[in-house]
Short mmCIF file of C-alpha atoms in Angstrom, two decimals:
data_model
loop_
_atom_site.label_atom_id
_atom_site.label_comp_id
_atom_site.label_asym_id
_atom_site.label_seq_id
_atom_site.Cartn_x
_atom_site.Cartn_y
_atom_site.Cartn_z
CA MET A 1136 90.22 50.08 52.86
CA LYS A 1137 91.74 53.58 52.61
CA GLN A 1138 88.26 55.19 52.70
CA THR A 1139 87.28 53.08 55.72
CA LEU A 1140 90.43 54.13 57.58
CA SER A 1141 89.82 57.80 56.77
CA LEU A 1142 86.26 57.57 58.09
CA LEU A 1143 87.51 55.85 61.25
CA LEU A 1144 90.07 58.62 61.81
CA ILE A 1145 87.35 61.27 61.42
CA ILE A 1146 85.11 59.47 63.93
CA LEU A 1147 87.97 59.09 66.41
CA SER A 1148 88.88 62.75 65.95
CA LEU A 1149 85.32 63.87 66.69
CA GLN A 1150 85.10 61.59 69.70
CA GLY A 1151 88.49 62.71 70.97
CA PHE A 1152 87.42 66.32 70.65
CA ALA A 1153 85.15 65.78 73.64
CA GLN A 1154 87.58 63.90 75.85
CA TYR A 1155 88.58 65.80 78.98
CA GLN A 1156 90.43 64.82 82.11
CA ILE A 1157 88.96 66.28 85.30
CA ASN A 1158 91.18 66.78 88.34
CA GLY A 1159 90.95 67.79 91.99
CA ASN A 1160 87.71 69.46 93.07
CA ALA A 1161 86.48 69.99 89.50
CA TYR A 1162 83.44 68.14 88.15
CA GLN A 1163 81.24 68.10 85.09
CA THR A 1164 77.96 70.04 85.47
CA THR A 1165 76.49 69.67 81.95
CA CYS A 1166 77.69 68.13 78.71
CA ASN A 1167 80.00 71.04 77.88
CA CYS A 1168 80.34 72.80 81.27
CA TYR A 1169 82.57 72.19 84.27
CA THR A 1170 82.77 73.52 87.82
CA LEU A 1171 86.41 74.21 88.69
CA THR A 1172 85.78 75.11 92.33
CA ASP A 1173 82.72 75.33 94.49
CA ALA A 1174 82.33 78.32 96.79
CA VAL A 1175 84.48 76.55 99.38
CA ASN A 1176 87.86 77.55 100.80
CA THR A 1177 91.05 75.74 99.75
CA GLN A 1178 89.92 74.06 96.57
CA ALA A 1179 91.70 73.44 93.29
CA GLY A 1180 90.26 71.99 90.11
CA SER A 1181 91.31 71.62 86.51
CA VAL A 1182 89.89 70.30 83.24
CA TRP A 1183 92.20 69.45 80.34
CA ASN A 1184 91.46 68.32 76.82
CA VAL A 1185 93.42 65.09 76.40
CA ASN A 1186 94.34 65.88 72.79
CA LEU A 1187 97.49 67.83 72.05
CA ILE A 1188 97.16 70.83 69.76
CA SER A 1189 99.97 72.38 67.72
CA LEU A 1190 100.87 76.03 68.13
CA ASN A 1191 102.07 75.89 64.54
CA ASP A 1192 98.37 76.10 63.72
CA PRO A 1193 96.02 79.00 64.53
CA PHE A 1194 93.11 78.65 66.92
CA ASP A 1195 90.07 80.73 67.81
CA PHE A 1196 88.55 79.37 71.04
CA ASN A 1197 85.28 80.63 72.49
CA PHE A 1198 84.19 79.92 76.06
CA ASP A 1199 81.66 80.96 78.68
CA VAL A 1200 83.10 81.59 82.15
CA TYR A 1201 81.52 82.18 85.55
CA LEU A 1202 83.54 83.66 88.41
CA GLY A 1203 80.94 83.44 91.19
CA CYS A 1204 78.86 85.87 93.22
CA SER A 1205 81.16 87.06 95.98
CA ASP A 1206 82.76 90.39 95.10
CA GLY A 1207 86.12 90.18 96.83
CA GLY A 1208 86.16 86.37 96.68
CA ALA A 1209 89.09 84.36 95.36
CA ASP A 1210 91.11 83.45 93.53
CA GLY A 1211 90.19 83.24 89.84
CA ILE A 1212 90.62 80.95 86.86
CA ALA A 1213 93.09 80.45 84.02
CA PHE A 1214 92.88 79.28 80.44
CA ALA A 1215 96.22 77.61 79.97
CA LEU A 1216 98.50 75.85 77.51
CA GLN A 1217 101.14 73.39 78.74
CA PRO A 1218 102.90 70.18 77.60
CA VAL A 1219 103.37 68.72 81.09
CA GLY A 1220 100.27 66.52 81.20
CA THR A 1221 96.55 66.42 81.89
CA GLY A 1222 96.79 66.07 85.66
CA VAL A 1223 97.98 69.63 86.34
CA GLY A 1224 96.34 71.77 89.03
CA THR A 1225 97.48 73.65 92.15
CA LEU A 1226 95.99 75.57 95.09
CA GLY A 1227 96.06 79.28 95.85
CA GLY A 1228 96.78 82.56 94.15
CA GLY A 1229 98.23 80.92 91.05
CA MET A 1230 94.63 80.07 90.09
CA GLY A 1231 95.53 76.43 89.57
CA MET A 1232 98.60 77.13 87.43
CA GLY A 1233 101.02 78.30 90.10
CA GLY A 1234 104.54 77.08 89.31
CA VAL A 1235 103.54 74.96 86.29
CA THR A 1236 106.53 75.10 83.92
CA PRO A 1237 106.55 75.45 80.99
CA SER A 1238 103.13 77.02 80.49
CA LEU A 1239 101.29 79.97 78.99
CA GLY A 1240 98.13 81.21 80.71
CA VAL A 1241 95.35 83.75 80.37
CA PHE A 1242 94.49 84.61 83.97
CA ILE A 1243 91.21 86.13 85.16
CA ASP A 1244 92.29 87.22 88.63
CA THR A 1245 89.68 88.19 91.25
CA TYR A 1246 91.95 88.70 94.25
CA GLN A 1247 94.67 91.21 95.03
CA ASN A 1248 97.74 89.24 96.03
CA SER A 1249 100.23 90.86 98.38
CA SER A 1250 103.43 92.63 97.31
CA PRO A 1251 105.56 92.06 95.27
CA ASP A 1252 102.89 90.82 92.88
CA PHE A 1253 101.81 94.37 91.98
CA ASP A 1254 98.23 93.19 91.57
CA PRO A 1255 95.47 95.74 90.99
CA TRP A 1256 92.73 95.83 93.60
CA ASP A 1257 90.08 95.40 90.91
CA ASP A 1258 89.44 92.21 88.97
CA HIS A 1259 91.94 91.96 86.13
CA VAL A 1260 93.15 89.92 83.16
CA SER A 1261 96.75 89.11 82.24
CA ILE A 1262 98.88 86.79 80.14
CA ASN A 1263 101.67 85.12 82.10
CA ALA A 1264 104.17 82.33 81.54
CA ASN A 1265 105.29 79.42 83.69
CA GLY A 1266 102.60 79.77 86.33
CA ASN A 1267 104.05 83.02 87.69
CA VAL A 1268 101.25 85.59 88.03
CA SER A 1269 103.43 88.38 89.39
CA HIS A 1270 103.19 91.63 87.45
CA ASP A 1271 106.71 92.81 88.09
CA GLY A 1272 108.01 93.18 84.56
CA SER A 1273 109.88 89.86 84.66
CA ALA A 1274 110.21 87.49 81.70
CA ASN A 1275 107.04 85.67 82.81
CA ASP A 1276 104.98 88.89 82.94
CA LEU A 1277 103.86 89.00 79.31
CA ALA A 1278 100.77 91.25 79.09
CA GLY A 1279 98.54 93.13 81.48
CA PRO A 1280 97.26 93.28 84.10
CA VAL A 1281 94.21 95.01 82.59
CA THR A 1282 91.53 95.93 85.10
CA ILE A 1283 87.98 94.90 84.26
CA PRO A 1284 84.58 95.60 85.85
CA ASN A 1285 83.60 93.29 88.68
CA ILE A 1286 83.30 89.85 87.14
CA GLU A 1287 82.14 88.13 90.35
CA ASP A 1288 78.60 89.22 89.55
CA CYS A 1289 76.59 85.96 89.38
CA ALA A 1290 76.64 86.18 85.57
CA TRP A 1291 78.20 84.28 82.70
CA HIS A 1292 80.78 86.06 80.58
CA THR A 1293 82.26 85.26 77.17
CA LEU A 1294 85.98 84.61 76.87
CA ARG A 1295 87.61 84.38 73.47
CA VAL A 1296 91.28 83.48 73.01
CA THR A 1297 92.93 83.50 69.60
CA TRP A 1298 96.40 82.48 68.46
CA ASP A 1299 97.99 83.39 65.11
CA PRO A 1300 101.32 81.59 64.51
CA ALA A 1301 102.03 83.74 61.45
CA THR A 1302 102.29 86.83 63.64
CA THR A 1303 102.97 84.92 66.90
CA THR A 1304 100.13 86.90 68.51
CA MET A 1305 97.68 85.90 71.21
CA ASN A 1306 94.57 88.04 71.67
CA VAL A 1307 92.16 87.89 74.60
CA TYR A 1308 88.59 89.18 74.35
CA LEU A 1309 86.13 89.45 77.24
CA ASP A 1310 82.42 89.99 76.56
CA GLY A 1311 83.29 91.09 73.04
CA PRO A 1312 86.06 93.76 73.11
CA LEU A 1313 89.79 93.02 72.94
CA VAL A 1314 91.19 93.15 76.49
CA THR A 1315 94.86 92.34 76.11
CA THR A 1316 97.33 90.98 73.57
CA TYR A 1317 100.83 89.48 73.47
CA THR A 1318 103.18 88.99 70.55
CA GLY A 1319 106.15 86.70 70.93
CA ASP A 1320 107.64 83.41 69.76
CA VAL A 1321 106.20 81.39 72.64
CA VAL A 1322 107.05 78.06 70.98
CA THR A 1323 110.74 78.92 71.24
CA THR A 1324 110.96 81.10 74.34
CA ILE A 1325 108.48 79.24 76.57
CA PHE A 1326 108.10 75.72 75.20
CA GLY A 1327 111.69 75.11 74.06
CA GLY A 1328 110.75 74.60 70.44
CA ASN A 1329 107.96 72.11 71.15
CA PRO A 1330 104.69 73.36 69.58
CA ASP A 1331 102.49 70.58 70.99
CA VAL A 1332 100.53 71.51 74.12
CA PHE A 1333 97.43 70.57 76.07
CA TRP A 1334 94.77 73.23 76.63
CA GLY A 1335 92.38 73.54 79.53
CA PHE A 1336 91.04 75.50 82.48
CA THR A 1337 92.21 75.65 86.09
CA GLY A 1338 90.81 77.41 89.14
CA ALA A 1339 91.61 77.69 92.81
CA THR A 1340 90.44 79.13 96.13
CA GLY A 1341 92.28 79.83 99.36
CA GLY A 1342 91.14 81.69 102.46
CA LEU A 1343 88.37 83.20 100.31
CA ASN A 1344 86.33 81.47 97.64
CA ASN A 1345 83.88 81.62 94.71
CA HIS A 1346 81.92 79.21 92.57
CA GLN A 1347 84.05 79.15 89.40
CA GLN A 1348 83.00 77.49 86.15
CA ALA A 1349 83.98 77.22 82.49
CA CYS A 1350 82.11 75.96 79.42
CA THR A 1351 83.08 75.34 75.85
CA LYS A 1352 80.86 77.64 73.81
CA LEU A 1353 77.59 76.16 72.53
CA GLU A 1354 74.80 78.67 71.93
CA ALA A 1355 71.94 78.11 69.52
CA THR A 1356 70.35 81.06 67.72
CA PHE A 1357 69.00 81.94 64.28
CA ASN A 1358 67.76 84.84 62.20
CA THR A 1359 65.24 85.22 59.42
CA GLY A 1360 66.50 88.35 57.69
CA VAL A 1361 63.18 90.23 57.95
CA THR A 1362 61.06 91.64 60.77
CA ASN A 1363 57.58 91.06 59.38
CA TYR A 1364 56.23 87.68 58.45
CA CYS A 1365 53.18 86.80 56.36
CA ALA A 1366 50.92 83.82 55.93
CA ASP A 1367 51.45 81.90 52.68
CA VAL A 1368 54.87 83.55 52.15
CA PRO A 1369 58.09 81.50 52.71
CA VAL A 1370 60.10 82.45 55.79
CA ASP A 1371 63.83 81.63 55.58
CA PHE A 1372 65.49 80.50 58.81
CA VAL A 1373 69.28 80.85 58.91
CA ASP A 1374 71.33 79.29 61.69
CA ALA A 1375 73.56 81.79 63.50
CA SER A 1376 74.68 79.56 66.37
CA GLU A 1377 78.06 79.83 68.06
CA SER A 1378 80.04 76.75 69.02
CA PHE A 1379 83.50 75.92 70.28
CA GLY A 1380 83.57 72.94 67.97
CA VAL A 1381 81.76 71.65 64.92
CA ILE A 1382 77.94 71.72 64.87
CA THR A 1383 76.76 68.46 63.31
CA ASP A 1384 72.95 68.65 63.49
CA TRP A 1385 70.23 71.28 63.30
CA ASN A 1386 66.67 70.30 64.24
CA TRP A 1387 63.85 72.80 63.70
CA ALA A 1388 60.29 72.77 65.01
CA PHE A 1389 58.14 75.57 63.58
CA GLY A 1390 55.31 75.55 66.11
CA ASP A 1391 52.62 74.40 63.67
CA GLY A 1392 53.55 70.71 63.75
CA ALA A 1393 56.10 70.92 60.94
CA THR A 1394 59.82 70.13 61.41
CA ASP A 1395 62.97 70.26 59.31
CA THR A 1396 66.73 69.74 59.47
CA GLY A 1397 69.63 71.68 58.01
CA GLN A 1398 71.58 74.85 58.66
CA VAL A 1399 69.33 76.95 56.41
CA VAL A 1400 65.65 76.04 56.01
CA SER A 1401 62.44 77.62 54.69
CA HIS A 1402 58.87 77.24 55.93
CA ILE A 1403 55.42 78.54 54.93
CA TYR A 1404 52.73 79.24 57.54
CA ASN A 1405 49.21 78.84 56.21
CA THR A 1406 47.46 81.01 58.79
CA GLY A 1407 48.31 83.98 60.93
CA GLY A 1408 49.14 83.65 64.61
CA THR A 1409 52.04 83.35 67.05
CA TYR A 1410 54.24 80.28 66.67
CA GLN A 1411 57.14 79.17 68.90
CA VAL A 1412 60.06 78.21 66.68
CA ASP A 1413 62.63 75.91 68.32
CA LEU A 1414 66.14 75.22 67.05
CA VAL A 1415 68.14 72.41 68.69
CA ILE A 1416 71.81 72.15 67.72
CA THR A 1417 74.16 69.25 68.39
CA ASP A 1418 77.95 69.54 68.36
CA ALA A 1419 80.56 66.91 67.56
CA ALA A 1420 80.74 65.91 71.22
CA GLY A 1421 77.00 65.18 71.33
CA CYS A 1422 76.18 68.26 73.43
CA LEU A 1423 72.85 70.02 72.79
CA ASP A 1424 71.56 73.57 73.04
CA THR A 1425 68.13 75.02 72.24
CA PHE A 1426 66.94 78.44 71.13
CA SER A 1427 63.24 79.34 71.08
CA PHE A 1428 61.66 82.38 69.45
CA PRO A 1429 58.00 83.49 69.25
CA LEU A 1430 57.29 84.21 65.59
CA ILE A 1431 54.28 86.40 64.73
CA ILE A 1432 52.70 85.64 61.36
CA GLN A 1433 50.39 88.30 59.98
CA SER A 1434 47.14 87.48 58.21
CA PRO A 1435 45.39 90.87 57.89
CA ILE A 1436 41.63 91.22 57.91
CA VAL A 1437 40.46 93.15 54.86
CA THR A 1438 37.59 95.62 55.28
CA ALA A 1439 35.75 97.48 52.52
CA THR A 1440 34.08 100.88 52.63
CA ALA A 1441 31.95 102.81 50.10
CA THR A 1442 31.85 106.57 49.68
CA PRO A 1443 29.14 107.76 49.63
CA ASP A 1444 27.35 104.85 51.28
CA THR A 1445 23.96 106.02 49.94
CA ILE A 1446 23.53 106.72 46.21
CA CYS A 1447 20.76 107.46 43.74
CA ALA A 1448 20.09 105.56 40.52
CA GLY A 1449 22.47 106.62 37.80
CA ASN A 1450 25.17 107.82 40.23
CA SER A 1451 28.36 106.01 41.27
CA SER A 1452 30.12 105.18 44.53
CA GLN A 1453 33.83 104.78 45.31
CA PHE A 1454 34.74 101.46 46.97
CA ASP A 1455 37.91 101.29 49.08
CA ALA A 1456 39.56 98.21 50.65
CA THR A 1457 41.88 98.43 53.66
CA ALA A 1458 43.92 95.66 55.30
CA ILE A 1459 43.96 95.78 59.10
CA PRO A 1460 46.69 95.71 60.28
CA PRO A 1461 48.45 97.07 57.18
CA PRO A 1462 50.47 94.23 55.62
CA PRO A 1463 54.26 94.56 55.31
CA PRO A 1464 55.68 95.10 51.82
CA SER A 1465 56.61 91.42 51.52
CA CYS A 1466 52.95 90.35 51.85
CA ASN A 1467 50.60 90.24 48.89
CA PHE A 1468 46.90 90.01 49.66
CA SER A 1469 44.12 90.10 47.05
CA LEU A 1470 40.55 91.31 47.64
CA GLU A 1471 37.87 89.95 45.36
CA LEU A 1472 34.70 92.05 44.93
CA PHE A 1473 31.52 90.42 43.65
CA ASP A 1474 28.04 91.66 42.71
CA THR A 1475 25.86 91.85 45.80
CA PHE A 1476 23.56 94.53 44.38
CA GLY A 1477 21.73 92.43 41.80
CA ASP A 1478 22.47 94.84 38.95
CA GLY A 1479 24.66 92.54 36.92
CA TRP A 1480 28.10 93.97 37.97
CA ASN A 1481 30.72 91.35 37.24
CA GLY A 1482 33.10 92.08 40.14
CA ALA A 1483 36.84 92.80 40.30
CA SER A 1484 40.05 91.79 42.07
CA ILE A 1485 42.51 94.31 43.53
CA ASP A 1486 45.72 94.06 45.57
CA VAL A 1487 45.85 95.55 49.06
#
């Protein structure tokens, strides 16, 4: 009975991991992606995970975000933590978190609000508390604003947010590098000693707009550890996928009709050629992503030459074998030479 209950709790946990409440103008676009606002004025949308997380525990969250195509549009999006509930979301320059108290937000701001907000003209990132995005040095102005290159560029960008309760530090990374950081006992100073919060994304537009989206990270990829591949030699495929949550399944198709499952697999190609290798990953929420890669397998043609090519009885000739194209060091090819002269030579085998 105890084992059955444990299994049930694991299943419920995995199912709950994917449960989100969608509010306002937001809607689901794919399994793990959500539009927060369309490119329409005066919209507000939010998506919240319905499961509380504890800030007594560390997290390392990876997302893909899209801020639209209109440079100078508005208003931006926020990754936020709050204990209020899963129906939170507001209009305007607060990027969906305006006035939400208590809260802690990472704001990607694409509009310069009027004084006294002290907003940079350029797109910028900041960490603010209680839905107050003013950068006036007040208690809610925690870190930033840090100006960033135009992010309203019709492209997806990676957002990583980490929290370390041991050092009470939140770090924010955008497209790889660290952008801004804040260290402080947010459980005490912001959340009144309550470590349990909901996490999610909000976005808003006003008199200007942009198509604003957020996805939990799910990106399939793999590597093989070498750059040259040979027929009849095992090729190791190692999953290198990135996911917000737990990846539960790996399905491989090697392009020659063979398939396999597992995070690390090996396959042998019998003949040279170009094969499309597909990896399909599935996360705990049932979302899928695929990565395809054209793999070139070498099977060199071996040619033989004789120097000199004309000889007299009693003399000898030097035979050379060359693989075209030259095989990589990991390939071993053998050339067998047999008597074609009718003089009783027994033949030989050499590596090329």
